[in-house]
CSV table of C-alpha atoms in Angstrom, one decimal:
chain,number,residue,atom,x,y,z
I,11,MET,CA,230.5,93.7,30.2
I,12,ASP,CA,232.9,92.2,27.6
I,13,SER,CA,233.6,89.2,30.0
I,14,LEU,CA,229.9,88.7,30.5
I,15,LEU,CA,229.3,88.6,26.7
I,16,SER,CA,232.2,86.2,26.3
I,17,GLU,CA,230.9,83.9,28.9
I,18,LEU,CA,227.5,83.9,27.3
I,19,ALA,CA,229.0,83.1,24.0
I,20,ASP,CA,231.0,80.2,25.5
I,21,ARG,CA,228.0,78.7,27.1
I,22,ALA,CA,226.0,79.0,24.0
I,23,LYS,CA,228.7,77.2,22.1
I,24,GLU,CA,228.7,74.4,24.7
I,25,ALA,CA,224.9,74.1,24.3
I,26,ARG,CA,225.2,73.7,20.6
I,27,LYS,CA,227.4,70.7,21.1
I,28,GLU,CA,224.5,68.9,22.8
I,29,ALA,CA,221.9,70.0,20.2
I,30,GLY,CA,221.8,66.6,18.5
I,31,ILE,CA,221.1,64.6,21.7
I,32,TRP,CA,217.6,63.0,21.7
I,33,GLN,CA,218.0,59.5,23.1
I,34,ALA,CA,216.9,58.8,26.7
I,35,SER,CA,218.5,56.4,29.2
I,36,PHE,CA,216.6,53.8,31.1
I,37,PHE,CA,217.3,52.4,34.6
I,38,THR,CA,215.5,49.5,36.4
I,39,PRO,CA,216.8,49.5,40.0
I,40,ALA,CA,215.6,45.9,40.5
I,41,ASP,CA,218.5,44.9,38.2
I,42,ARG,CA,221.8,45.3,40.1
I,43,ALA,CA,223.8,46.5,37.1
I,44,SER,CA,221.1,49.0,36.2
I,45,ARG,CA,221.0,50.2,39.8
I,46,VAL,CA,224.8,50.8,39.8
I,47,ALA,CA,224.5,52.8,36.6
I,48,LEU,CA,221.8,54.9,38.1
I,49,GLU,CA,223.9,55.6,41.2
I,50,ARG,CA,226.8,56.6,38.9
I,51,LEU,CA,224.5,59.0,37.0
I,52,LEU,CA,223.4,60.6,40.3
I,53,ALA,CA,226.9,60.9,41.5
I,54,SER,CA,227.9,62.7,38.3
I,55,ASN,CA,225.7,65.7,39.2
I,56,ALA,CA,224.2,65.5,35.6
I,57,VAL,CA,220.7,65.3,37.0
I,58,LEU,CA,219.1,68.6,37.8
I,59,PHE,CA,215.6,67.5,38.5
I,60,VAL,CA,214.1,64.3,39.9
I,61,HIS,CA,210.4,63.6,39.4
I,62,ASP,CA,208.9,60.7,41.3
I,63,GLU,CA,205.2,60.3,41.1
I,64,ILE,CA,205.2,56.5,41.0
I,65,HIS,CA,202.8,56.3,44.0
I,66,ALA,CA,200.1,58.4,42.2
I,67,GLN,CA,200.6,56.2,39.1
I,68,LEU,CA,200.0,53.1,41.1
I,69,ILE,CA,196.8,54.6,42.6
I,70,GLY,CA,195.7,55.5,39.0
I,71,LEU,CA,196.4,51.9,37.9
I,72,VAL,CA,194.2,50.5,40.6
I,73,GLU,CA,191.4,52.9,39.7
I,74,ALA,CA,191.8,52.0,36.0
I,75,ARG,CA,191.3,48.3,36.8
I,76,LEU,CA,188.1,48.7,38.8
I,77,PRO,CA,184.8,47.4,37.2
I,78,PRO,CA,182.5,50.1,35.8
I,79,GLY,CA,180.7,51.9,38.6
I,80,GLN,CA,182.9,50.6,41.5
I,81,ARG,CA,184.5,53.2,43.8
I,82,LEU,CA,187.1,52.7,46.5
I,83,THR,CA,187.9,54.9,49.5
I,84,ARG,CA,191.4,56.4,49.7
I,85,ASP,CA,192.4,53.7,52.3
I,86,GLU,CA,191.1,51.0,50.0
I,87,LEU,CA,193.1,52.4,47.1
I,88,GLU,CA,196.2,52.5,49.2
I,89,ARG,CA,195.8,48.9,50.2
I,90,GLU,CA,195.3,47.7,46.6
I,91,ALA,CA,198.3,49.7,45.4
I,92,ALA,CA,200.4,48.0,48.1
I,93,ARG,CA,199.3,44.7,46.6
I,94,ILE,CA,201.1,45.6,43.4
I,95,VAL,CA,204.2,46.9,45.2
I,96,THR,CA,204.8,47.8,48.9
I,97,PRO,CA,205.6,51.4,49.7
I,98,GLN,CA,209.1,50.3,50.8
I,99,GLU,CA,209.8,48.9,47.4
I,100,GLU,CA,208.3,51.6,45.2
I,101,ALA,CA,211.7,53.2,44.5
I,102,ASN,CA,212.9,50.0,42.9
I,103,TYR,CA,209.7,49.4,40.9
I,104,GLY,CA,209.3,50.3,37.3
I,105,THR,CA,211.7,52.4,35.3
I,106,TRP,CA,213.7,55.6,35.9
I,107,VAL,CA,214.1,57.5,32.6
I,108,TYR,CA,216.8,60.2,32.2
I,109,TYR,CA,216.4,62.9,29.5
I,110,PRO,CA,219.9,64.4,29.0
I,111,TRP,CA,218.6,67.4,27.0
I,112,SER,CA,216.6,68.6,30.1
I,113,ARG,CA,218.7,66.8,32.7
I,114,ARG,CA,215.5,65.4,34.2
I,115,LEU,CA,215.1,61.9,35.8
I,116,ILE,CA,211.6,60.6,35.9
I,117,HIS,CA,210.1,57.6,37.6
I,118,ILE,CA,207.4,55.7,35.6
I,119,LEU,CA,205.5,52.4,35.7
I,120,PRO,CA,206.9,49.3,33.9
I,121,GLU,CA,206.0,49.3,30.2
I,122,ALA,CA,202.9,47.2,30.2
I,123,GLU,CA,201.3,49.1,33.1
I,124,TYR,CA,202.5,52.4,31.8
I,125,ARG,CA,200.7,51.8,28.5
I,126,GLU,CA,197.6,50.4,30.2
I,127,LEU,CA,197.2,53.5,32.4
I,128,ARG,CA,198.2,56.1,29.8
I,129,THR,CA,195.6,54.8,27.3
I,130,ARG,CA,192.9,54.4,29.9
I,131,ARG,CA,190.8,57.3,28.5
I,132,ASN,CA,190.9,55.7,25.0
I,133,ARG,CA,188.6,52.9,26.3
I,134,ASN,CA,185.9,52.0,24.2
I,135,LYS,CA,186.8,54.5,21.6
I,136,ILE,CA,189.6,52.1,21.0
I,137,THR,CA,189.2,48.5,22.4
I,138,ALA,CA,192.1,46.8,24.1
I,139,GLU,CA,192.5,44.4,21.1
I,140,GLU,CA,192.6,47.4,18.7
I,141,GLN,CA,195.1,49.2,20.9
I,142,ASP,CA,197.5,46.3,20.8
I,143,ARG,CA,197.2,46.2,17.0
I,144,LEU,CA,197.7,50.0,16.7
I,145,ARG,CA,200.8,50.1,18.9
I,146,SER,CA,202.5,47.6,16.7
I,147,LEU,CA,202.5,49.9,13.7
I,148,ARG,CA,205.7,51.3,12.2
I,149,LEU,CA,205.0,54.8,11.0
I,150,GLY,CA,207.3,57.1,9.0
I,151,SER,CA,207.0,60.9,8.8
I,152,VAL,CA,208.8,62.8,6.0
I,153,GLY,CA,208.7,66.6,6.5
I,154,LEU,CA,208.0,67.5,10.1
I,155,SER,CA,206.1,70.8,9.9
I,156,MET,CA,203.0,68.6,9.5
I,157,GLY,CA,204.7,65.3,10.0
I,158,PHE,CA,205.6,66.0,13.7
I,159,PRO,CA,202.1,67.2,14.8
I,160,THR,CA,200.8,64.0,13.1
I,161,ALA,CA,203.4,61.9,14.9
I,162,LEU,CA,202.7,63.7,18.2
I,163,THR,CA,198.9,63.1,17.9
I,164,ALA,CA,199.6,59.4,17.1
I,165,VAL,CA,201.9,59.1,20.1
I,166,LEU,CA,199.3,60.6,22.4
I,167,GLU,CA,196.7,58.2,21.1
I,168,GLU,CA,199.2,55.3,21.0
I,169,VAL,CA,198.7,54.8,17.3
I,170,GLY,CA,202.1,53.4,16.4
I,171,GLY,CA,204.9,51.9,18.4
I,172,GLU,CA,207.8,52.8,16.1
I,173,PHE,CA,208.3,56.3,14.6
I,174,ARG,CA,210.8,57.2,11.9
I,175,LEU,CA,211.3,60.9,11.6
I,176,ALA,CA,212.9,62.6,8.6
I,177,ASP,CA,213.7,66.3,8.2
I,178,PHE,CA,217.0,68.0,7.3
I,179,ASP,CA,215.8,71.4,8.5
I,180,HIS,CA,216.4,73.3,11.8
I,181,LEU,CA,213.8,75.0,13.9
I,182,GLU,CA,213.4,78.7,13.0
I,183,LEU,CA,211.4,81.3,14.7
I,184,SER,CA,209.0,81.5,11.7
I,185,ASN,CA,208.2,77.8,12.2
I,186,MET,CA,206.8,78.5,15.7
I,187,ASN,CA,203.5,79.8,14.4
I,188,ARG,CA,202.4,76.2,14.3
I,189,LEU,CA,205.1,73.9,15.8
I,190,PRO,CA,204.8,73.3,19.6
I,191,PHE,CA,208.5,73.7,20.4
I,192,GLY,CA,210.1,76.1,22.9
I,193,LEU,CA,212.5,78.9,22.2
I,194,ASP,CA,215.4,76.7,23.4
I,195,GLY,CA,214.8,74.6,20.3
I,196,LEU,CA,215.8,77.3,17.9
I,197,GLY,CA,218.7,76.1,15.7
I,198,VAL,CA,218.1,72.5,16.6
I,199,LYS,CA,217.1,69.9,14.0
I,200,LYS,CA,213.3,69.4,13.8
I,201,ALA,CA,213.9,65.7,13.7
I,202,VAL,CA,215.8,65.8,17.0
I,203,LEU,CA,213.2,68.0,18.7
I,204,SER,CA,210.4,65.7,17.5
I,205,ALA,CA,212.1,62.6,18.8
I,206,ARG,CA,212.6,64.3,22.2
I,207,ARG,CA,209.0,65.3,22.5
I,208,ILE,CA,207.8,61.8,21.5
I,209,LEU,CA,210.0,60.2,24.1
I,210,GLU,CA,208.9,62.7,26.8
I,211,ILE,CA,205.3,61.5,26.3
I,212,ASN,CA,206.0,57.8,25.7
I,213,PRO,CA,209.6,56.8,26.6
I,214,TYR,CA,208.8,53.2,25.6
I,215,ALA,CA,208.2,54.2,22.0
I,216,ARG,CA,210.8,53.2,19.4
I,217,VAL,CA,212.2,56.2,17.6
I,218,ARG,CA,214.6,56.5,14.7
I,219,VAL,CA,215.9,59.9,13.5
I,220,PHE,CA,217.0,60.8,10.0
I,221,GLU,CA,218.5,64.2,10.4
I,222,ALA,CA,219.5,64.5,6.7
I,223,GLY,CA,215.9,63.9,5.7
I,224,VAL,CA,215.1,61.2,3.2
I,225,THR,CA,217.7,60.9,0.4
I,226,ASP,CA,218.4,58.6,-2.4
I,227,GLU,CA,221.0,56.9,-0.2
I,228,ASN,CA,218.9,56.3,2.9
I,229,MET,CA,215.4,55.9,1.4
I,230,ASP,CA,215.4,52.1,1.7
I,231,SER,CA,216.8,52.3,5.2
I,232,PHE,CA,214.0,54.6,6.1
I,233,LEU,CA,211.3,52.5,4.5
I,234,LEU,CA,212.6,49.0,5.3
I,235,ALA,CA,215.3,48.7,7.9
I,236,GLY,CA,214.0,47.0,11.0
I,237,GLY,CA,210.8,46.0,9.2
I,238,LYS,CA,208.8,47.6,6.4
I,239,LEU,CA,206.8,50.7,7.3
I,240,ASP,CA,203.1,50.1,7.7
I,241,LEU,CA,202.3,53.6,6.5
I,242,LEU,CA,204.1,56.7,5.3
I,243,ILE,CA,203.0,60.3,6.3
I,244,GLU,CA,204.5,62.3,3.4
I,245,GLU,CA,204.6,66.1,4.2
I,246,CYS,CA,207.9,67.2,2.6
I,247,ASP,CA,208.4,70.4,0.6
I,248,SER,CA,210.4,68.8,-2.3
I,249,MET,CA,208.2,68.0,-5.2
I,250,ALA,CA,210.8,65.6,-6.6
I,251,MET,CA,210.9,63.7,-3.3
I,252,LYS,CA,207.1,63.6,-3.2
I,253,LEU,CA,207.2,61.7,-6.5
I,254,LYS,CA,210.3,59.6,-5.7
I,255,ILE,CA,209.2,58.3,-2.4
I,256,ARG,CA,205.8,57.4,-3.7
I,257,GLU,CA,207.3,55.5,-6.6
I,258,ARG,CA,209.3,53.5,-4.0
I,259,CYS,CA,206.3,53.0,-1.7
I,260,ARG,CA,204.2,51.8,-4.6
I,261,ALA,CA,206.8,49.2,-5.5
I,262,LEU,CA,206.9,48.1,-1.8
I,263,GLY,CA,203.2,48.2,-1.2
I,264,ILE,CA,203.3,50.9,1.5
I,265,PRO,CA,200.2,53.2,1.8
I,266,VAL,CA,200.8,56.9,1.8
I,267,ILE,CA,198.8,59.8,3.3
I,268,MET,CA,199.3,63.5,3.0
I,269,ALA,CA,197.4,66.5,4.5
I,270,THR,CA,197.9,69.9,2.9
I,271,THR,CA,196.5,72.2,5.7
I,272,ASP,CA,194.3,74.0,3.2
I,273,ARG,CA,190.5,73.3,3.2
I,274,GLY,CA,191.3,70.1,5.2
I,275,MET,CA,192.6,68.4,2.1
I,276,LEU,CA,193.8,64.8,2.5
I,277,ASP,CA,195.3,62.5,0.0
I,278,VAL,CA,195.2,58.7,0.6
I,279,GLU,CA,197.1,56.3,-1.7
I,280,ARG,CA,196.5,52.7,-0.9
I,281,PHE,CA,199.5,51.2,-2.6
I,282,ASP,CA,199.2,48.2,-0.3
I,283,ARG,CA,195.9,47.4,-2.0
I,284,GLU,CA,196.5,49.0,-5.5
I,285,PRO,CA,200.0,48.2,-6.7
I,286,ASP,CA,199.4,49.8,-10.1
I,287,ARG,CA,197.7,52.9,-8.7
I,288,PRO,CA,198.9,56.2,-10.5
I,289,ILE,CA,201.1,58.4,-8.4
I,290,LEU,CA,199.1,61.2,-6.7
I,291,HIS,CA,195.9,59.9,-8.3
I,292,GLY,CA,197.3,60.6,-11.8
I,293,VAL,CA,197.3,64.4,-11.4
I,294,SER,CA,201.0,64.5,-12.1
I,295,GLY,CA,200.3,63.2,-15.6
I,296,GLY,CA,202.6,60.2,-15.2
I,297,LEU,CA,205.6,62.4,-14.6
I,298,ARG,CA,208.4,60.6,-12.8
I,299,ALA,CA,210.7,62.1,-10.2
I,300,SER,CA,213.7,61.8,-12.5
I,301,ASP,CA,211.8,63.8,-15.2
I,302,PHE,CA,210.7,66.4,-12.7
I,303,VAL,CA,214.3,67.4,-11.8
I,304,THR,CA,215.0,68.5,-15.4
I,305,LEU,CA,211.9,70.6,-15.8
I,306,PRO,CA,212.3,74.4,-16.1
I,307,HIS,CA,211.3,76.3,-12.9
I,308,GLU,CA,208.1,77.6,-14.5
I,309,GLN,CA,207.0,74.1,-15.3
I,310,LYS,CA,207.8,72.9,-11.8
I,311,VAL,CA,205.6,75.6,-10.3
I,312,LYS,CA,202.8,74.7,-12.7
I,313,MET,CA,203.1,71.0,-11.7
I,314,ALA,CA,203.0,72.0,-8.0
I,315,PHE,CA,199.7,73.9,-8.6
I,316,ARG,CA,198.4,71.0,-10.6
I,317,ILE,CA,199.1,68.5,-7.8
I,318,VAL,CA,197.3,70.6,-5.2
I,319,ASP,CA,194.6,71.4,-7.7
I,320,ILE,CA,194.7,75.2,-8.0
I,321,ASN,CA,191.0,75.3,-8.9
I,322,HIS,CA,190.1,74.0,-5.4
I,323,ILE,CA,192.6,75.8,-3.1
I,324,SER,CA,191.3,78.6,-0.9
I,325,GLU,CA,191.6,82.2,-2.0
I,326,ARG,CA,193.7,83.1,1.0
I,327,LEU,CA,196.2,80.3,0.2
I,328,ALA,CA,196.6,81.5,-3.3
I,329,ALA,CA,197.2,85.0,-2.2
I,330,SER,CA,199.7,83.9,0.5
I,331,MET,CA,201.6,81.8,-1.9
I,332,LEU,CA,202.1,84.7,-4.3
I,333,ASP,CA,202.9,87.0,-1.4
I,334,ILE,CA,205.5,85.1,0.7
I,335,LYS,CA,206.7,82.7,-2.0
I,336,ASN,CA,206.1,79.8,0.4
I,337,TRP,CA,203.5,77.4,1.7
I,338,PRO,CA,201.6,79.1,4.5
I,339,GLN,CA,200.4,77.1,7.5
I,340,LEU,CA,198.3,78.1,10.4
I,341,ALA,CA,198.5,76.2,13.8
I,342,SER,CA,194.7,75.5,13.7
I,343,HIS,CA,195.0,74.0,10.2
I,344,VAL,CA,198.0,71.9,11.1
I,345,ALA,CA,196.2,70.6,14.2
I,346,LEU,CA,193.2,69.7,12.1
I,347,GLY,CA,195.4,68.0,9.5
I,348,ALA,CA,197.2,66.0,12.2
I,349,GLY,CA,193.9,64.8,13.6
I,350,ILE,CA,192.6,63.9,10.1
I,351,ASN,CA,195.9,62.0,9.4
I,352,VAL,CA,195.8,60.0,12.7
I,353,ASP,CA,192.1,59.2,12.4
I,354,THR,CA,192.7,57.9,8.9
I,355,ILE,CA,195.8,55.9,9.9
I,356,ARG,CA,193.8,54.3,12.7
I,357,ARG,CA,191.0,53.3,10.5
I,358,ILE,CA,193.3,52.0,7.8
I,359,ALA,CA,195.2,49.9,10.3
I,360,LEU,CA,192.0,48.4,11.7
I,361,GLY,CA,190.6,47.6,8.3
I,362,HIS,CA,187.8,50.1,8.6
I,363,PHE,CA,188.9,52.2,5.6
I,364,GLN,CA,190.0,50.7,2.3
I,365,THR,CA,189.7,53.6,-0.1
I,366,SER,CA,192.2,55.7,-2.0
I,367,GLY,CA,191.4,59.3,-3.1
I,368,ARG,CA,191.3,63.0,-2.3
I,369,PHE,CA,189.1,64.2,0.5
I,370,TYR,CA,188.2,67.6,1.9
I,371,ILE,CA,187.2,68.5,5.5
I,372,ASP,CA,186.6,72.2,4.8
I,373,LEU,CA,185.6,73.8,8.1
I,374,GLU,CA,184.5,77.0,6.4
I,375,GLU,CA,181.9,74.9,4.5
I,376,LEU,CA,181.0,72.5,7.3
I,377,ILE,CA,180.8,75.2,10.0
I,378,SER,CA,179.1,78.1,8.4
I,379,GLU,CA,176.0,80.3,8.4
I,380,GLY,CA,172.9,78.2,7.9
I,381,GLU,CA,174.7,74.8,8.2
I,382,ALA,CA,174.1,74.1,11.9
I,383,ALA,CA,172.8,70.6,12.5
I,384,PRO,CA,169.3,70.2,13.9
I,385,ILE,CA,169.2,69.3,17.5
I,386,ASP,CA,166.6,66.7,18.5
I,387,PHE,CA,166.7,66.1,22.2
I,388,SER,CA,163.9,64.0,23.7
I,389,ALA,CA,163.3,64.2,27.4
I,390,ASP,CA,161.8,60.7,27.2
I,391,ALA,CA,165.1,59.1,26.0
I,392,GLU,CA,165.7,55.8,27.7
I,393,PHE,CA,168.9,55.2,29.6
I,394,ASP,CA,168.7,51.7,28.2
I,395,VAL,CA,169.8,53.1,24.9
I,396,VAL,CA,173.1,54.3,26.5
I,397,ASN,CA,173.6,50.8,28.1
I,398,GLU,CA,173.0,49.2,24.7
I,399,LEU,CA,175.6,51.4,23.0
I,400,HIS,CA,178.0,50.7,25.8
I,401,SER,CA,177.5,46.9,25.3
I,402,ARG,CA,178.0,47.2,21.6
I,403,ALA,CA,181.3,49.1,22.1
I,404,LYS,CA,182.5,46.5,24.5
I,405,ARG,CA,181.8,43.8,21.9
I,406,GLY,CA,183.8,45.7,19.3
């Protein structure tokens, strides 16, 4: 038994050495050097699983390009897929992606086709032109308990092409009431786990990881290196950092959004449009981050309650904060906050939403007794109405 425990301890120690790995490797067999590198990887026995569904992806691509209403038989689909690449050349087509943390090698379409097919179901909710604009965005997330679900939702919707992820904390079991990570992520940095998940969904996304979180030393790198952020998702716990990074974003003209997971509260600060806008809508009373650090603990707590507006928080949040001395979060509220964040980011980026302010999407008020919307269904509704709406959506 002692030898068994010793072996388990040794293997766990080896696993910890790889806990910081998050970057994927890419291979395009059509390129000779890349093909040699792929052969070398396979010979190393590092690959445990190979996933090759490229043929199904090609069929999906053919179907995605059909005019509305057109259907092809299976044989016709096969012929059209062969026009893109012959069955004999499928293994050399597109990209093989290797994920070292799971030791999986996966075959996917080239980038343009991959993005086209993956966002097929976004069509007309998001037009092709809008999708191109959205995937050019540089988004930063500070604090990943809410920042990662937001980034994850954005990746799924392809809102953003570059993601900068900052959090110094490791995944703990108590985080898993709302963060969609597996048990094998315990003890791994949240930023690393977030980067892995993003690249597993869209390996062509550009990701940068700040495992120390955002600090005085790396703040400008986080906000500016490689191009200024288009928008910051601020969800960190540190009140001083909330103030400090807003001060810098205001100076740089970077808009900031923050969802608090209580009563669907969302803060939007359009520093890109309002360079003199008071930090946090002025509720901090003009307090600067440098002043906050020197406040007595009691004053810091009062300031935190003032910023979230204690008169408008839910009773359960107030009770929980006093009980567990922490900011409670439910998975359903985090999911709602992520959706609100990404919807707001999309509309800001497309110029459909220009406003700063504090907003509430309180589900207990919106979905409650006596608040159901009237349903007016007419059996005489003309199908032409649907066609007209379809045409309008196509026109943008």
